[in-house]
Coordinates of C-alpha atoms and ligand atoms in Angstrom, one line a residue:
M20 CA 79.5 -85.6 167.4
I21 CA 80.8 -86.4 170.9
Q22 CA 83.7 -84.1 171.9
R23 CA 86.4 -85.0 174.3
P24 CA 86.0 -83.5 177.8
R25 CA 87.4 -80.0 178.4
G26 CA 91.0 -79.9 179.4
T27 CA 91.8 -83.3 177.9
R28 CA 93.8 -84.1 174.8
D29 CA 94.2 -86.8 172.1
F30 CA 97.7 -87.5 170.8
T31 CA 98.5 -88.1 167.1
P32 CA 101.1 -90.8 166.2
Q33 CA 103.7 -88.1 165.7
E34 CA 103.0 -86.6 169.1
M35 CA 103.1 -90.1 170.7
E36 CA 106.5 -90.8 169.2
K37 CA 107.8 -87.5 170.7
R38 CA 106.2 -88.2 174.0
R39 CA 107.5 -91.8 174.2
C40 CA 110.9 -90.6 173.2
L41 CA 111.1 -88.0 176.0
E42 CA 109.7 -90.5 178.5
E43 CA 112.5 -93.0 177.5
T44 CA 115.1 -90.3 177.9
F45 CA 113.8 -89.5 181.4
R46 CA 113.6 -93.2 182.4
H47 CA 117.2 -93.6 181.2
V48 CA 118.5 -90.6 183.2
A49 CA 116.6 -91.8 186.3
A50 CA 118.1 -95.3 186.0
L51 CA 121.6 -93.8 185.6
Q52 CA 121.1 -92.3 189.1
G53 CA 119.8 -95.5 190.6
F54 CA 116.1 -94.6 190.7
R55 CA 113.6 -97.4 190.0
E56 CA 110.1 -97.2 188.7
I57 CA 106.8 -97.7 190.6
S58 CA 103.2 -97.4 189.5
T59 CA 100.2 -96.7 191.6
P60 CA 96.4 -96.5 190.9
I61 CA 94.9 -93.6 189.0
F62 CA 92.3 -93.2 191.7
E63 CA 92.7 -93.3 195.5
H64 CA 90.7 -92.6 198.6
T65 CA 90.0 -88.9 198.7
E66 CA 91.4 -88.7 202.2
L67 CA 94.9 -89.5 200.9
F68 CA 95.0 -86.1 199.2
T69 CA 93.0 -84.0 201.7
I70 CA 95.2 -84.8 204.7
K71 CA 98.1 -82.6 203.7
S72 CA 98.1 -81.4 200.1
G73 CA 96.5 -78.1 200.9
P74 CA 93.4 -76.1 199.9
N75 CA 94.4 -75.6 196.2
V76 CA 94.7 -79.3 195.5
V77 CA 91.5 -80.1 197.3
E78 CA 89.4 -77.5 195.5
E79 CA 90.7 -78.8 192.2
M80 CA 90.1 -82.5 192.8
Y81 CA 88.1 -84.9 190.6
A82 CA 86.3 -86.4 193.6
F83 CA 83.2 -88.7 193.5
E84 CA 81.4 -91.3 195.4
D85 CA 81.8 -94.8 194.1
K86 CA 79.0 -97.4 194.1
G87 CA 80.0 -98.6 197.6
G88 CA 79.6 -95.1 198.9
R89 CA 83.3 -94.4 199.3
S90 CA 84.8 -91.0 198.5
I91 CA 87.3 -91.6 195.7
S92 CA 89.5 -89.1 193.8
L93 CA 91.5 -89.2 190.6
R94 CA 95.0 -88.5 191.7
P95 CA 96.0 -84.8 191.4
E96 CA 99.7 -85.7 192.0
L97 CA 101.8 -88.8 192.8
T98 CA 103.8 -87.9 196.0
A99 CA 101.0 -88.9 198.4
P100 CA 100.3 -92.2 196.5
A101 CA 104.0 -93.0 196.5
M102 CA 104.2 -92.4 200.2
R103 CA 101.1 -94.5 200.9
F104 CA 102.7 -97.3 198.9
F105 CA 105.9 -96.9 200.8
V106 CA 104.2 -97.1 204.2
T107 CA 102.1 -100.1 203.3
D108 CA 104.6 -102.2 201.2
L109 CA 108.1 -100.8 200.8
T110 CA 109.4 -100.1 204.3
N111 CA 111.7 -103.1 204.2
Y112 CA 113.6 -102.0 201.1
P113 CA 117.1 -100.8 201.7
R114 CA 117.4 -97.0 202.2
P115 CA 117.7 -94.6 200.7
L116 CA 114.8 -95.9 198.5
K117 CA 115.0 -94.1 195.2
L118 CA 111.7 -94.2 193.2
F119 CA 110.4 -92.7 190.0
Y120 CA 107.1 -92.7 188.3
F121 CA 105.4 -91.5 185.2
G122 CA 101.6 -91.1 184.8
Q123 CA 98.5 -89.0 184.4
C124 CA 97.2 -86.6 187.0
F125 CA 93.9 -84.8 187.1
R126 CA 93.1 -81.3 188.4
Y127 CA 89.9 -79.5 187.8
E128 CA 91.6 -76.3 186.7
R129 CA 90.6 -73.7 184.1
P130 CA 92.2 -75.1 180.9
Q131 CA 94.6 -73.0 178.9
S132 CA 97.8 -73.4 177.0
G133 CA 100.1 -75.6 179.2
R134 CA 97.4 -76.2 181.8
Y135 CA 95.1 -79.2 181.4
R136 CA 92.7 -81.2 183.5
E137 CA 94.4 -84.4 182.5
F138 CA 98.2 -84.0 182.4
Y139 CA 101.3 -86.1 182.9
Q140 CA 104.0 -86.0 185.6
F141 CA 107.4 -87.6 185.5
G142 CA 108.6 -87.5 189.1
A143 CA 111.0 -89.0 191.6
E144 CA 111.0 -89.5 195.4
L145 CA 114.1 -90.3 197.5
I146 CA 113.0 -91.8 200.8
G147 CA 115.0 -92.1 204.0
A148 CA 118.0 -89.9 203.8
P149 CA 117.8 -86.7 205.8
N150 CA 120.9 -85.0 204.4
P151 CA 121.6 -82.0 202.1
E152 CA 123.2 -84.5 199.6
S153 CA 119.8 -86.2 199.2
D154 CA 118.2 -83.0 198.2
A155 CA 121.1 -82.3 195.9
E156 CA 120.7 -85.7 194.4
V157 CA 117.0 -85.1 193.4
I158 CA 117.6 -81.5 192.3
G159 CA 120.5 -82.9 190.3
L160 CA 118.3 -85.6 188.8
A161 CA 115.8 -82.9 187.7
A162 CA 118.6 -80.8 186.2
S163 CA 120.0 -83.8 184.3
M164 CA 116.6 -84.7 182.9
L165 CA 116.0 -81.1 181.7
K166 CA 119.5 -81.0 180.2
R167 CA 119.0 -84.3 178.3
S168 CA 115.5 -83.2 177.1
G169 CA 117.2 -80.7 174.8
L170 CA 115.5 -77.7 176.4
Q171 CA 117.7 -74.6 176.2
N172 CA 116.2 -71.9 178.4
Y173 CA 115.1 -72.6 182.0
L174 CA 115.9 -71.5 185.5
I175 CA 116.3 -73.7 188.5
R176 CA 115.3 -71.9 191.7
V177 CA 115.9 -73.4 195.1
G178 CA 114.8 -72.1 198.5
H179 CA 114.0 -73.4 201.9
I180 CA 110.5 -73.2 203.3
G181 CA 112.0 -73.2 206.8
V182 CA 113.1 -69.6 206.4
L183 CA 109.5 -68.3 206.0
R184 CA 107.9 -70.9 208.2
S185 CA 110.2 -70.1 211.1
K186 CA 109.6 -66.3 210.7
L187 CA 105.8 -66.9 210.7
Q188 CA 106.1 -69.1 213.8
A189 CA 108.3 -66.6 215.6
A190 CA 105.7 -63.9 214.8
G191 CA 103.1 -66.0 216.6
V192 CA 101.1 -67.1 213.6
V193 CA 99.2 -70.2 214.6
Q194 CA 99.8 -73.3 212.5
E195 CA 96.4 -73.4 210.9
K196 CA 96.7 -69.9 209.5
A197 CA 100.1 -70.4 207.9
P198 CA 99.0 -72.4 204.8
A199 CA 96.6 -69.7 203.6
I200 CA 99.2 -66.9 204.0
L201 CA 101.9 -69.1 202.3
Q202 CA 99.6 -69.7 199.3
K203 CA 99.2 -66.0 198.7
L204 CA 103.0 -65.5 199.1
D205 CA 103.6 -68.3 196.7
K206 CA 101.7 -66.4 194.0
K207 CA 103.2 -63.1 195.2
I208 CA 99.7 -61.6 195.8
Y209 CA 101.0 -59.2 198.5
D210 CA 97.9 -57.0 198.7
E211 CA 96.0 -60.1 199.9
A212 CA 98.9 -61.6 201.9
R213 CA 99.5 -58.4 203.9
P214 CA 95.9 -58.1 205.5
M215 CA 96.0 -61.8 206.3
M216 CA 99.3 -61.3 208.1
E217 CA 98.0 -58.3 209.9
A218 CA 94.9 -60.3 211.0
A219 CA 97.2 -63.0 212.3
G220 CA 98.8 -60.4 214.6
M221 CA 102.0 -59.7 212.8
S222 CA 103.7 -56.3 213.1
P223 CA 104.2 -54.1 210.0
G224 CA 108.0 -54.6 210.4
V225 CA 107.8 -58.4 210.4
I226 CA 105.4 -58.3 207.5
E227 CA 107.8 -56.3 205.4
E228 CA 110.6 -58.7 206.4
I229 CA 108.5 -61.6 205.1
V230 CA 107.9 -59.8 201.8
R231 CA 111.6 -59.1 201.5
I232 CA 112.4 -62.8 202.1
T233 CA 110.0 -63.8 199.3
Q234 CA 111.8 -61.4 196.9
T235 CA 115.3 -62.7 197.7
T236 CA 117.0 -64.3 194.7
G237 CA 120.5 -64.7 193.5
A238 CA 123.8 -66.4 194.3
I239 CA 124.4 -68.3 197.5
A240 CA 125.8 -65.1 199.2
V241 CA 122.2 -63.7 199.4
L242 CA 121.7 -66.2 202.3
D243 CA 124.1 -64.2 204.5
D244 CA 121.2 -61.8 205.2
F245 CA 119.2 -64.6 206.7
P246 CA 121.4 -66.5 209.1
G247 CA 119.9 -69.7 210.7
P248 CA 119.7 -73.5 210.3
A249 CA 117.6 -73.3 207.1
S250 CA 120.2 -71.1 205.3
D251 CA 123.0 -73.3 206.5
Y252 CA 121.3 -76.4 205.1
L253 CA 120.6 -74.6 201.8
R254 CA 124.3 -73.6 201.6
E255 CA 125.3 -77.3 202.0
V256 CA 122.9 -78.3 199.2
F257 CA 124.4 -75.8 196.9
N258 CA 127.9 -77.0 197.7
V259 CA 127.0 -80.6 196.7
L260 CA 125.3 -79.3 193.5
Q261 CA 128.5 -77.5 192.7
A262 CA 130.6 -80.6 193.3
Y263 CA 128.3 -82.4 190.8
G264 CA 128.9 -79.6 188.3
F265 CA 125.4 -78.1 188.4
T266 CA 125.9 -74.4 188.1
N267 CA 122.7 -73.2 186.5
V268 CA 120.9 -73.1 189.9
Q269 CA 120.1 -70.0 191.9
V270 CA 118.8 -69.3 195.4
D271 CA 115.2 -68.1 195.6
L272 CA 113.7 -67.7 199.1
G273 CA 110.3 -66.9 197.5
V274 CA 109.7 -70.5 196.4
V275 CA 106.8 -71.5 198.5
R276 CA 105.1 -74.2 196.4
G277 CA 101.4 -74.7 196.0
L278 CA 101.3 -77.9 198.0
D279 CA 101.3 -77.8 201.8
Y280 CA 103.4 -80.8 202.8
Y281 CA 106.9 -79.3 202.3
S282 CA 109.0 -78.8 205.3
G283 CA 112.6 -78.2 204.0
I284 CA 114.1 -77.5 200.6
V285 CA 111.7 -76.3 198.0
F286 CA 112.5 -75.8 194.3
E287 CA 110.9 -74.9 191.0
V288 CA 112.0 -74.7 187.4
D289 CA 110.6 -72.2 185.0
A290 CA 110.8 -72.1 181.2
P291 CA 110.2 -68.5 180.3
V292 CA 109.1 -69.4 176.7
L293 CA 105.8 -70.7 178.2
G294 CA 104.6 -67.4 179.5
A295 CA 102.0 -67.7 182.3
E296 CA 102.2 -71.5 182.8
K297 CA 106.0 -71.5 182.8
Q298 CA 106.6 -73.8 185.8
I299 CA 107.9 -77.0 184.3
C300 CA 109.0 -78.7 187.5
G301 CA 108.4 -78.4 191.2
G302 CA 109.6 -80.3 194.3
G303 CA 111.1 -80.3 197.7
S304 CA 111.4 -82.2 201.0
Y305 CA 108.7 -83.3 203.3
T306 CA 107.6 -86.0 205.8
L307 CA 104.2 -87.5 204.9
T308 CA 104.7 -91.1 206.1
E309 CA 103.6 -90.6 209.7
L310 CA 100.3 -89.1 208.4
F311 CA 99.7 -92.4 206.5
G312 CA 100.3 -94.5 209.6
G313 CA 104.0 -95.1 209.2
E314 CA 107.1 -94.0 211.1
R315 CA 108.5 -90.5 210.4
V316 CA 110.7 -90.8 207.4
F317 CA 112.4 -87.9 205.6
S318 CA 111.7 -87.7 201.8
T319 CA 112.6 -85.4 199.0
G320 CA 111.4 -85.4 195.4
F321 CA 110.0 -83.5 192.5
A322 CA 107.7 -83.8 189.5
I323 CA 108.3 -82.6 186.1
G324 CA 105.3 -81.3 184.1
F325 CA 105.8 -83.6 181.1
D326 CA 103.4 -81.8 178.8
R327 CA 104.9 -78.4 179.6
I328 CA 108.4 -79.6 178.7
L329 CA 107.2 -80.8 175.4
L330 CA 105.4 -77.5 174.8
A331 CA 108.5 -75.6 175.8
L332 CA 110.7 -77.7 173.4
E333 CA 108.2 -77.0 170.6
R334 CA 108.3 -73.3 171.3
E335 CA 112.1 -73.3 171.2
G336 CA 111.8 -74.8 167.8
F337 CA 113.2 -78.2 168.8
K338 CA 112.5 -80.8 166.1
A339 CA 112.5 -84.4 167.1
P340 CA 113.5 -86.7 164.3
E341 CA 110.4 -88.5 163.0
S342 CA 110.3 -92.3 163.0
P343 CA 110.0 -93.4 159.4
I344 CA 109.3 -97.0 158.5
S345 CA 112.4 -98.6 157.1
V346 CA 111.0 -100.8 154.4
Y347 CA 107.7 -101.1 152.5
V348 CA 107.0 -104.3 150.6
I349 CA 104.9 -104.2 147.4
P350 CA 103.7 -107.5 145.6
V351 CA 103.0 -106.8 142.0
S352 CA 100.2 -109.4 141.7
D353 CA 97.9 -111.4 143.9
A354 CA 99.9 -114.6 143.3
L355 CA 103.0 -112.9 144.8
R356 CA 101.3 -111.8 148.1
P357 CA 102.4 -114.9 150.1
L358 CA 106.0 -114.3 149.1
A359 CA 105.6 -110.6 150.1
F360 CA 104.3 -111.6 153.5
E361 CA 107.1 -114.1 153.9
L362 CA 109.7 -111.5 153.2
T363 CA 107.9 -109.0 155.5
A364 CA 108.0 -111.5 158.4
A365 CA 111.7 -112.2 157.8
L366 CA 112.5 -108.5 157.9
R367 CA 110.4 -107.8 161.0
A368 CA 112.1 -110.8 162.7
E369 CA 115.4 -109.0 162.2
D370 CA 114.0 -105.8 164.0
I371 CA 113.7 -103.9 160.7
S372 CA 110.4 -101.9 160.8
T373 CA 108.5 -103.1 157.7
D374 CA 105.1 -102.4 156.3
V375 CA 103.4 -104.3 153.4
D376 CA 100.6 -103.4 151.0
L377 CA 97.3 -104.3 152.7
M378 CA 95.1 -102.3 150.3
R379 CA 95.8 -104.3 147.1
R380 CA 96.9 -101.0 145.4
S381 CA 98.5 -100.5 142.0
M382 CA 102.3 -100.0 141.9
G383 CA 101.9 -96.3 141.4
K384 CA 99.6 -95.8 144.3
N385 CA 101.8 -98.1 146.5
L386 CA 104.9 -96.0 145.7
K387 CA 103.0 -92.8 146.6
Y388 CA 101.9 -94.4 149.9
A389 CA 105.5 -95.5 150.6
D390 CA 106.6 -91.9 150.1
A391 CA 103.8 -90.6 152.4
V392 CA 104.8 -92.9 155.3
R393 CA 108.5 -91.9 154.6
A394 CA 109.7 -95.4 154.0
Q395 CA 113.4 -95.5 153.3
L396 CA 113.4 -98.6 151.0
V397 CA 110.8 -100.4 148.9
V398 CA 111.0 -104.1 148.1
I399 CA 109.2 -104.8 144.9
V400 CA 108.1 -108.4 144.6
G401 CA 107.7 -109.0 140.8
E402 CA 107.0 -112.1 138.7
K403 CA 110.3 -112.1 136.7
E404 CA 112.5 -111.5 139.6
A405 CA 110.7 -114.0 141.8
S406 CA 111.2 -116.7 139.2
Q407 CA 115.0 -116.0 139.6
G408 CA 114.7 -116.1 143.4
A409 CA 115.2 -112.3 143.7
V410 CA 113.4 -109.1 144.4
T411 CA 113.9 -105.4 143.4
L412 CA 115.2 -103.1 146.1
R413 CA 114.5 -99.4 145.6
D414 CA 115.9 -96.5 147.6
L415 CA 113.2 -93.9 147.8
S416 CA 115.6 -91.0 148.5
T417 CA 117.8 -91.6 145.4
G418 CA 115.5 -93.6 143.2
E419 CA 118.3 -96.2 142.7
Q420 CA 117.1 -99.8 142.1
V421 CA 119.0 -103.0 142.5
L422 CA 118.2 -106.7 142.1
V423 CA 118.8 -108.6 145.3
K424 CA 118.7 -112.4 145.9
K425 CA 116.0 -113.3 148.4
E426 CA 118.5 -114.8 150.9
E427 CA 120.6 -111.7 150.8
L428 CA 117.7 -109.3 151.3
V429 CA 118.0 -108.9 155.1
G430 CA 121.8 -108.4 155.0
T431 CA 121.6 -105.9 152.1
I432 CA 118.8 -103.9 153.8
K433 CA 120.6 -103.8 157.2
R434 CA 123.7 -102.3 155.5
R435 CA 121.6 -99.6 153.9
I436 CA 119.2 -98.4 156.6
D437 CA 120.0 -96.2 159.5
I438 CA 118.4 -98.5 162.2
G439 CA 119.7 -96.0 164.8
V440 CA 117.1 -93.4 163.6
R441 CA 114.3 -95.3 165.1
G442 CA 113.6 -94.8 168.7
R443 CA 116.0 -91.8 169.2
C444 CA 114.4 -88.5 170.1
G445 CA 117.4 -86.5 169.5
G446 CA 118.1 -84.4 172.6
K447 CA 120.7 -81.8 171.8
N448 CA 122.9 -82.5 174.8
Ligands
HAM191 P1 103.3 -79.5 191.4 O1 104.1 -78.3 191.4 O2 101.8 -79.3 191.9 O3 104.0 -80.5 192.4 O4 103.3 -80.2 190.0 C1 104.5 -80.5 189.4 C2 104.5 -80.0 187.9 O5 103.3 -80.5 187.2 C3 104.3 -78.5 187.8 O6 105.5 -77.8 188.0 C4 103.7 -78.4 186.4 O7 104.8 -78.4 185.5 C5 102.9 -79.6 186.2 N1 101.5 -79.3 186.3 C6 100.8 -79.1 187.4 N2 99.5 -78.8 187.1 C7 99.4 -79.0 185.8 C8 98.3 -78.8 184.8 N3 97.1 -78.6 185.2 N4 98.6 -79.0 183.5 C9 99.8 -79.3 183.1 N5 100.9 -79.5 183.9 C10 100.7 -79.3 185.2 C11 103.6 -81.8 192.6 O8 102.7 -82.3 192.1 C12 104.4 -82.5 193.7 N6 103.9 -83.9 193.9 C13 105.9 -82.6 193.2 C14 106.7 -83.3 194.2 C15 107.2 -84.6 194.2 N7 107.2 -82.8 195.4 C16 107.9 -83.7 196.0 N8 107.9 -84.8 195.3

């Protein structure tokens, strides 16, 4: 038997219904804030990701040489592709340009619960507006998406990478050495970060100051201890978030992010119910465009770990309503099959989800099947009724049966079924 590759998943129809539902919820929220969808290739030139994404991403990349000898990589994320697309084709769009995307990403990581080699990101990038309100707009979008997803417990932590970067710079750390140190600080591996900072020539006092910064969390007032332009900017972002009504956001100067390209605001969202892989969203502001041959444009964005949100929802006991079929049509004899198909087509044409017997089963087995697929109503096409231009309509939940004229079937069914159940994933908020 051929197994699927490690770190990949198949999705059952029930799982796909849940996934599509969350995806639609996210699309809807993004559209409400004026973001528009883009799509980019699943693979790109490796260089796109090696330029600025940082050592973690490069180590984990699915890179290979294609038949033309080019180095190609499956995308590990979508920010660099979105910026490449912007530089090559979208610079003439009015700004700010508000984009969102949904798609697979690939990282050669050690698979575990919530960490896959193929996973999905739902993300957004706001391009061209270098103001705190732009950052607040994307943080607000992430917050609204999470709220609408139905997730109950999560924490949005926002920092500014400038606080740490400027400290490292002032301590004389050369630019090439900063990413490796920041990676260790991101994971709070201080016993490895400290010797690296010592080797970079930092004094013990400054090293401890850096450690203290990465442990600073809380309300906006914690910024008073770290005066400077980065703190001022962060304060303004929080003011806008407050005006929008987002209060479940806290300052965390220890947010460093695993990717190297951030230069301003950085933020992460954790869902504690997920344990080790609890980060469900990450983002921040950056300028990547000039690296891809364009002018320097300020951008800010985030990506939600789509699979992790679903996992967190499941762990919180969230039950998405299933999508039952509305009607199941059963012809009682071969001669009545054409009529059954005709009625099926008429119902489907009216947007009523309808299934029909394709297995030539007996009535008993057909009713069992209708129950198994959770049909709400069954249309029984029988000889006697057909001769009177009618069919039998049976409600599977009550067992009640009525005779309905063929031409009244669509109207009668529409009155009985809850069409609204289909396609709704039932976020609690
Ligand atoms: P990231 O933090 O590397 O950021 O990924 C975003 C989210 O993707 C993570 O918070 C996590 O939920 C999810 N994720 C990452 N790796 C895996 C995995 N192996 N399995 C399942 N989920 C995973 C970015 O990718 C940036 N491009 C975000 C961004 C957009 N920044 C600015 N704009």
